[in-house]
Coordinates of C-alpha atoms and ligand atoms in Angstrom, one line a residue:
X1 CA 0.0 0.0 0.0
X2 CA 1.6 3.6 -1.0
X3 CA -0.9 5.7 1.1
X4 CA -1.5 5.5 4.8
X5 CA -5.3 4.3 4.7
X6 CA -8.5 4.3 7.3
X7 CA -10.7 1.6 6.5
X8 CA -14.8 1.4 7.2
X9 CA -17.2 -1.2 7.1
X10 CA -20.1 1.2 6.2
X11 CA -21.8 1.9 3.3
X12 CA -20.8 4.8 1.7
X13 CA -23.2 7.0 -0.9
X14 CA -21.1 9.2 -3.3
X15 CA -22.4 11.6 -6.5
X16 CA -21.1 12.9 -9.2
X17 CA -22.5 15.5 -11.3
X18 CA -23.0 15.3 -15.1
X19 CA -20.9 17.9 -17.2
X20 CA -20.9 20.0 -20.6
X21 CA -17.5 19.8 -22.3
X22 CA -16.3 21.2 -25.5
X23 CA -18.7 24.6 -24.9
X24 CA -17.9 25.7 -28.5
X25 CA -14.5 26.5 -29.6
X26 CA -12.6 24.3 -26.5
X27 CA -13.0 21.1 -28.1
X28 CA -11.3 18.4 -25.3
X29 CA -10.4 21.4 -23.3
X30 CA -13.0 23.1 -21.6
X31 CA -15.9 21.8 -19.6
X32 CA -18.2 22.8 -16.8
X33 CA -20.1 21.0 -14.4
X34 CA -23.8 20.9 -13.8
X35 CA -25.9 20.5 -10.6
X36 CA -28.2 17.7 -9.4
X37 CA -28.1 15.3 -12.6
X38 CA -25.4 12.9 -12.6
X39 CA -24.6 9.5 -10.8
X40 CA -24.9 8.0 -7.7
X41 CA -23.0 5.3 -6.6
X42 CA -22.8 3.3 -3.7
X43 CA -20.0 0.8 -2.1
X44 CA -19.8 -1.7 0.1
X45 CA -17.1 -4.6 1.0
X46 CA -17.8 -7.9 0.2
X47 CA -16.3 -11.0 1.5
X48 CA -15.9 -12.1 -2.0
X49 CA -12.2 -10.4 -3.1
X50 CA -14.2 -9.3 -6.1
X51 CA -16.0 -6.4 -7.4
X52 CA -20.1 -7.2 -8.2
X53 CA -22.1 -4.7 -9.7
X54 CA -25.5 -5.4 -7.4
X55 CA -27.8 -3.1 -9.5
X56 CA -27.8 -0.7 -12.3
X57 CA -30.9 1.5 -12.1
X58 CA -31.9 4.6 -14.4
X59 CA -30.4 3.7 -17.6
X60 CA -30.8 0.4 -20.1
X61 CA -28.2 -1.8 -21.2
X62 CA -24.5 -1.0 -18.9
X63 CA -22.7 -3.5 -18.9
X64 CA -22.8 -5.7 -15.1
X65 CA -19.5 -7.1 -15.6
X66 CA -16.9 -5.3 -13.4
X67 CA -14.1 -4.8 -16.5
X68 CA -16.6 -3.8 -19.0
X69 CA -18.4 -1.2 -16.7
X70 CA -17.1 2.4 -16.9
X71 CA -17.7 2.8 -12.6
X72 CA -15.9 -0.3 -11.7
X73 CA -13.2 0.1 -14.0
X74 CA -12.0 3.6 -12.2
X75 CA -12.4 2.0 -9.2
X76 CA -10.5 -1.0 -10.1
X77 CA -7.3 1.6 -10.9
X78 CA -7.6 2.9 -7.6
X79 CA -8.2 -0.4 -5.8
X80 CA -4.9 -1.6 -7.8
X81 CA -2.9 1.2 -7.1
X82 CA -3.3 1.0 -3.2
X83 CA -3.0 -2.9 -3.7
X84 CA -6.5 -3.3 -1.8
X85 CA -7.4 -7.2 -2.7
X86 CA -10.8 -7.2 -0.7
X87 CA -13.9 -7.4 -2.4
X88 CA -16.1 -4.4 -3.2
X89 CA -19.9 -4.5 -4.2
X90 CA -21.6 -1.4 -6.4
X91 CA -24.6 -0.1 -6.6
X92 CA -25.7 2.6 -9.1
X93 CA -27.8 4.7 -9.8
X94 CA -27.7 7.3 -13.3
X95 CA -29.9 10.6 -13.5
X96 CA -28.0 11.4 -16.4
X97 CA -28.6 9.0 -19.8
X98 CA -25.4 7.7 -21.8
X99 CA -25.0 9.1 -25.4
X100 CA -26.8 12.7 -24.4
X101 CA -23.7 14.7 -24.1
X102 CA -23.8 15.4 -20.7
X103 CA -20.8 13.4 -19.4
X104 CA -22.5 10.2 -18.4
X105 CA -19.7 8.4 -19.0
X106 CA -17.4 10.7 -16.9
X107 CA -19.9 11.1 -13.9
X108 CA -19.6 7.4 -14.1
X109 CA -15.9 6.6 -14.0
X110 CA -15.3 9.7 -11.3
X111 CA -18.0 8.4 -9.3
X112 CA -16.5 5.1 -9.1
X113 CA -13.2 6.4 -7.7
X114 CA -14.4 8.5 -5.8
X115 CA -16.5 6.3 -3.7
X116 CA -13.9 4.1 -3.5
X117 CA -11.9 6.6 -2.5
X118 CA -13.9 7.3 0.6
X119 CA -14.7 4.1 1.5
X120 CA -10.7 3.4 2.0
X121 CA -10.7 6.5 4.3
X122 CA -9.3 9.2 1.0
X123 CA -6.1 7.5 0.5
X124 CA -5.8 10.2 -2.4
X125 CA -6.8 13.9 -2.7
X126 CA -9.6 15.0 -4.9
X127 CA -7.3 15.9 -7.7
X128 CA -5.1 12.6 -7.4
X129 CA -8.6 10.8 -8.2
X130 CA -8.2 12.2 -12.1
X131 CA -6.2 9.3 -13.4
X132 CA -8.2 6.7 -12.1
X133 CA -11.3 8.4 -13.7
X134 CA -9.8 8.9 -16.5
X135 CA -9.6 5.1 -16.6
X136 CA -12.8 4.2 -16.7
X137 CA -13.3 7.6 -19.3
X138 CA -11.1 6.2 -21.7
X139 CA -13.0 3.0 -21.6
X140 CA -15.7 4.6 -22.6
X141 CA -14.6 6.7 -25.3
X142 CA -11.2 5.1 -26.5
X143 CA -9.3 8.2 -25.9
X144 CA -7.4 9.5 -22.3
X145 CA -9.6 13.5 -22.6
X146 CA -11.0 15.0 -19.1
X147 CA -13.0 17.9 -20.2
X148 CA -16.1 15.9 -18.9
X149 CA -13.6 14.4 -15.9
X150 CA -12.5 17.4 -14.8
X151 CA -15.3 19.3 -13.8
X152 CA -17.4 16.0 -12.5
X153 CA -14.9 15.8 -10.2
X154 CA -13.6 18.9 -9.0
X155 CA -16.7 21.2 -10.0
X156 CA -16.5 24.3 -11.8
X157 CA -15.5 25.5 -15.1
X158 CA -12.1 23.4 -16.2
X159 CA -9.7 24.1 -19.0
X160 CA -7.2 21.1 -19.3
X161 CA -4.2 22.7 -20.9
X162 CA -2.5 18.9 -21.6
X163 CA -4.7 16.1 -21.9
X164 CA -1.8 14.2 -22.0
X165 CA -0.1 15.3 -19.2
X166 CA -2.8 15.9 -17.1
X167 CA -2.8 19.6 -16.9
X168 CA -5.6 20.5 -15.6
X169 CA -7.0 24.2 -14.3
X170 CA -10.0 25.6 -12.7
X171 CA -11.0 29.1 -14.4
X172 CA -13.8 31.8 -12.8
X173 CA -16.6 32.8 -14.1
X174 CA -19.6 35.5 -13.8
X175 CA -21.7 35.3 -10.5
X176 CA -25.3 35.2 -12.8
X177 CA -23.9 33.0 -15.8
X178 CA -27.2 30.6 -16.7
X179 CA -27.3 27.7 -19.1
X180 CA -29.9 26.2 -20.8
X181 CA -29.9 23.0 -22.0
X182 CA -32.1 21.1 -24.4
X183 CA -31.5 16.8 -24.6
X184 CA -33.6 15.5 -27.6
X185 CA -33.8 11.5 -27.0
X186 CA -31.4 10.6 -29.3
X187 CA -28.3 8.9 -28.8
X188 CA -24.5 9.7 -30.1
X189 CA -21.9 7.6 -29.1
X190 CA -18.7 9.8 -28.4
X191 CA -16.6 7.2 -30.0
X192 CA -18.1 7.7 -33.5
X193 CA -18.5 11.1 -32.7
X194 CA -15.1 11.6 -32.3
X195 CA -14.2 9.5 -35.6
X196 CA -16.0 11.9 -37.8
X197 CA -13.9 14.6 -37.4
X198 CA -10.8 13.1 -38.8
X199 CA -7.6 14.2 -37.8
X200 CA -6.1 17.2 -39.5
X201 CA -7.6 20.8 -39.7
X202 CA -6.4 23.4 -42.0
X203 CA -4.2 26.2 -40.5
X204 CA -6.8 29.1 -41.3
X205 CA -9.3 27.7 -39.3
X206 CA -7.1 26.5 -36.4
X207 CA -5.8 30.7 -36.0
X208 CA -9.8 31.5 -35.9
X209 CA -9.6 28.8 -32.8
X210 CA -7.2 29.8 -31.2
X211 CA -8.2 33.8 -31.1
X212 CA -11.8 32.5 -29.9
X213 CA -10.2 29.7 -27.4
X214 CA -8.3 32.7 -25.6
X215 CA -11.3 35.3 -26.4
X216 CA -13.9 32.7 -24.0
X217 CA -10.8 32.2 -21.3
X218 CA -10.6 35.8 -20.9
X219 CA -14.7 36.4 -21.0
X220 CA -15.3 34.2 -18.3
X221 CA -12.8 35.3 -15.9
X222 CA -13.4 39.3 -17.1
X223 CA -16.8 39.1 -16.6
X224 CA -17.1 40.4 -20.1
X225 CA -20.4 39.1 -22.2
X226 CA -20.0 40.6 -25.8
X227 CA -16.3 38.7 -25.8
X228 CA -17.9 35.6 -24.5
X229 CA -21.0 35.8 -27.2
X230 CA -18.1 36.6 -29.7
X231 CA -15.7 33.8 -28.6
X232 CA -18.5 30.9 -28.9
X233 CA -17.6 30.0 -32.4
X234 CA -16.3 26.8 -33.4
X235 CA -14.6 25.7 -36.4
X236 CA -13.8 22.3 -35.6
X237 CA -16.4 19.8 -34.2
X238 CA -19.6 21.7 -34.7
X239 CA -19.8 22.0 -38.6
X240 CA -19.7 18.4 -38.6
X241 CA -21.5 17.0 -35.8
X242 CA -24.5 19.4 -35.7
X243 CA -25.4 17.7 -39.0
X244 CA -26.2 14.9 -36.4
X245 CA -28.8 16.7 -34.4
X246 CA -32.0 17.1 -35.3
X247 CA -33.3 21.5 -35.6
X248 CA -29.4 22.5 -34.4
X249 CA -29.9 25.4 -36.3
X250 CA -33.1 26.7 -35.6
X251 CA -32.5 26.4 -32.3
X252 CA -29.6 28.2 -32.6
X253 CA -31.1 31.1 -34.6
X254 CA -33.9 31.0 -32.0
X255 CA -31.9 31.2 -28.8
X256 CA -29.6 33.6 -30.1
X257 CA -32.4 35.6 -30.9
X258 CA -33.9 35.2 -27.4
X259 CA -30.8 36.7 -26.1
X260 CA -28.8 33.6 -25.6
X261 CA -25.2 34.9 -25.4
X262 CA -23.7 32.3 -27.0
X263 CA -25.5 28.5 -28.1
X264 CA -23.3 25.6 -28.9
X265 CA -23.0 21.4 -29.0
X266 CA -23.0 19.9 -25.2
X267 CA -20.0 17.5 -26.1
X268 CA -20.5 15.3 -28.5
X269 CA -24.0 16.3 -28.8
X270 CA -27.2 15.6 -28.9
X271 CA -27.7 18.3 -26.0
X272 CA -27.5 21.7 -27.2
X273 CA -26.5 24.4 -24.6
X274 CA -26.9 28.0 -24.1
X275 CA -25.1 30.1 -22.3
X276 CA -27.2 33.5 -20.5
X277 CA -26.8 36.4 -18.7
X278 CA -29.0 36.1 -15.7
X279 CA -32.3 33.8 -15.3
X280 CA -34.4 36.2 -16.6
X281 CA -32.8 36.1 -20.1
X282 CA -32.3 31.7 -19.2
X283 CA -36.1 31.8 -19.5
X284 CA -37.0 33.4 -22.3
X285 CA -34.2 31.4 -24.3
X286 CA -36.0 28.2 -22.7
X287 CA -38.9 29.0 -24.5
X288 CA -37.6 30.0 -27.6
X289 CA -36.0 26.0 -27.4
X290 CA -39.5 24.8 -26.3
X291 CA -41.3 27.1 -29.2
X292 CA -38.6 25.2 -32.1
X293 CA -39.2 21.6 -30.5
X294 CA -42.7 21.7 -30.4
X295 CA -43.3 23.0 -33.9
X296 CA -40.6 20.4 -35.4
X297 CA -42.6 17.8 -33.1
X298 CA -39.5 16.0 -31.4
X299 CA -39.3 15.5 -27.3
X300 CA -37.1 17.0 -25.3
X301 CA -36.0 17.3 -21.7
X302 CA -34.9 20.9 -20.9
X303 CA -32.7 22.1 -18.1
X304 CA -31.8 25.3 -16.8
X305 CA -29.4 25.7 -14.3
X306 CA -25.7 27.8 -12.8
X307 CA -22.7 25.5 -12.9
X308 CA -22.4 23.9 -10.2
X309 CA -19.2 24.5 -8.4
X310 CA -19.0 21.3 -6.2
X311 CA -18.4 18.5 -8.2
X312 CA -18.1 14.9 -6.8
X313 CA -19.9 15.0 -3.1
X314 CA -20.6 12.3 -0.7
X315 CA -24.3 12.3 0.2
Ligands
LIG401 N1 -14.4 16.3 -25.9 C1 -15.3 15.2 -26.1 C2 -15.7 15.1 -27.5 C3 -16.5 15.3 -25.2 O1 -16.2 16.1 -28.0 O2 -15.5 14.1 -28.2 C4 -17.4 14.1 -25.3 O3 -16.9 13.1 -24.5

């Protein structure tokens, strides 16, 4: 064992919120995280020396087998690295669907380590928990990127300046930012997502990135609104993947015209966000999302919410 470690016999009950990564021009580097939905997860030893997955409620189809499950497999990194061989039994429960954009996956893998975490007595700080999520988020999506990771586990707005290295920073923001977000039941894996962008970009369009990648840094933390509105522009993942989601730009027209400050792709989609300056102005841009739905027919679940600066909790 590398860390000096408190044991318990208890149950313990851990959530972690879902997220919003990408948020326009920051494709896997900025992400923020969002209150109430997300996973819950609870952890018990078992006499066993195995990890069981007891139940999986709120969400068809996971996978029950401990190295195929997104939860278990975080935990399993932390188990190994602290060289715990008892047996661990899960429980979980998801608020937030898989494919919607919202960071299932990650609220799922930093869930896992984090009540694992707890139950061994925090072996590891908060932040030390990101590679072991980032096990279980790289199951899911087949690449190491912690822009959902990030801010389910440490809350807030994140910007990871090196995926690779695991560079990761927290970033202020306005006092009465609101989002709105609209999920149509549709799912879009973040694996094929992620394919159809291909792999190069030309230069032009990279420079236009990285003006408006620096533009949204310096909105948030300024306070500043017009340079935020300005700085939501993407040039590299929304072209292609709004083609995947039904009325993207109607919606967009709409809320912009509702006074949306900026409206973009939640992740890898099919959620589209808004970001708003008070909750006034969050209202009238949910309707204007409700008024495209309707007409075009199509069901949606709508949120409206302020990031939630938290992140993973025990409850
Ligand atoms: N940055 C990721 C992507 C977020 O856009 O593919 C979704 O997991």
């Amino acid at each position: 064992m590398t860390k000096k470690q408190t044991m318990t016999n208890n149950k313990i009950k851990v959530f972690a919120p879902a997220s919003i990564a990408n948020v326009s021009c920051g494709f896997d580097v900025f992400g923020f995280a969002i209150p109430k939905l997300g996973d819950f997860v609870e952890v018990w030893f078992n006499d066993t020396g195995k990890l069981i997955i007891e139940s999986i409620t709120g969400a068809e189809g996971l996978p029950t087998e401990p190295e195929l499950n997104v939860t278990t497999v975080a935990a399993k990194a932390l188990l190994d690295a602290v060289g715990e061989k008892r047996g661990v039994s899960f429980s979980i429960q998801k608020t937030v669907m898989p494919g919607s954009g919202l960071g299932s996956s990650s609220s799922a893998a930093v869930a896992g380590a984090f009540a694992v975490n707890e139950l061994l007595g925090n072996p590891f700080t908060r932040k030390e928990l990101l590679p072991f999520a980032g096990a279980g988020e790289q199951l899911a999506s087949n690449q190491l990127h912690f822009d959902n990771v990030a801010p389910s586990l440490l809350g807030g707005f994140s910007v990871i300046r090196s995926n690779k290295e695991m560079d990761v920073l927290s970033i202020s923001y306005p006092d009465d930012l609101w989002i709105v977000a609209a999920h149509q039941q549709v799912e879009i894996k973040t694996k094929q997502a992620k394919r159809m962008l291909g792999q190069t970009m030309p230069i032009s369009n990279a420079v236009i990135q990285f003006g408006n990648v620096a533009g949204l840094v310096l909105a948030l933390t300024s306070h500043n609104y017009d340079l935020l509105g300005r700085s939501m522009v993407d040039m590299l993942a929304e072209p292609k993947r709004s083609t995947l989601i039904p009325q993207y730009d109607e919606a967009k027209k709409a809320t912009l015209a509702a006074g949306a400050i900026g409206t973009n792709i939640a992740g890898s989609g099919p959620t589209i966000f808004s970001f708003c300056k008070g909750k006034e102005s969050a209202q009238k841009v949910l309707q204007a999302y409700k008024k495209v739905f309707q007409h075009a027919n199509i069901k949606v679940n709508y949120y409206q919410f302020q990031i939630n600066p938290q992140g993973a909790i025990r409850v």
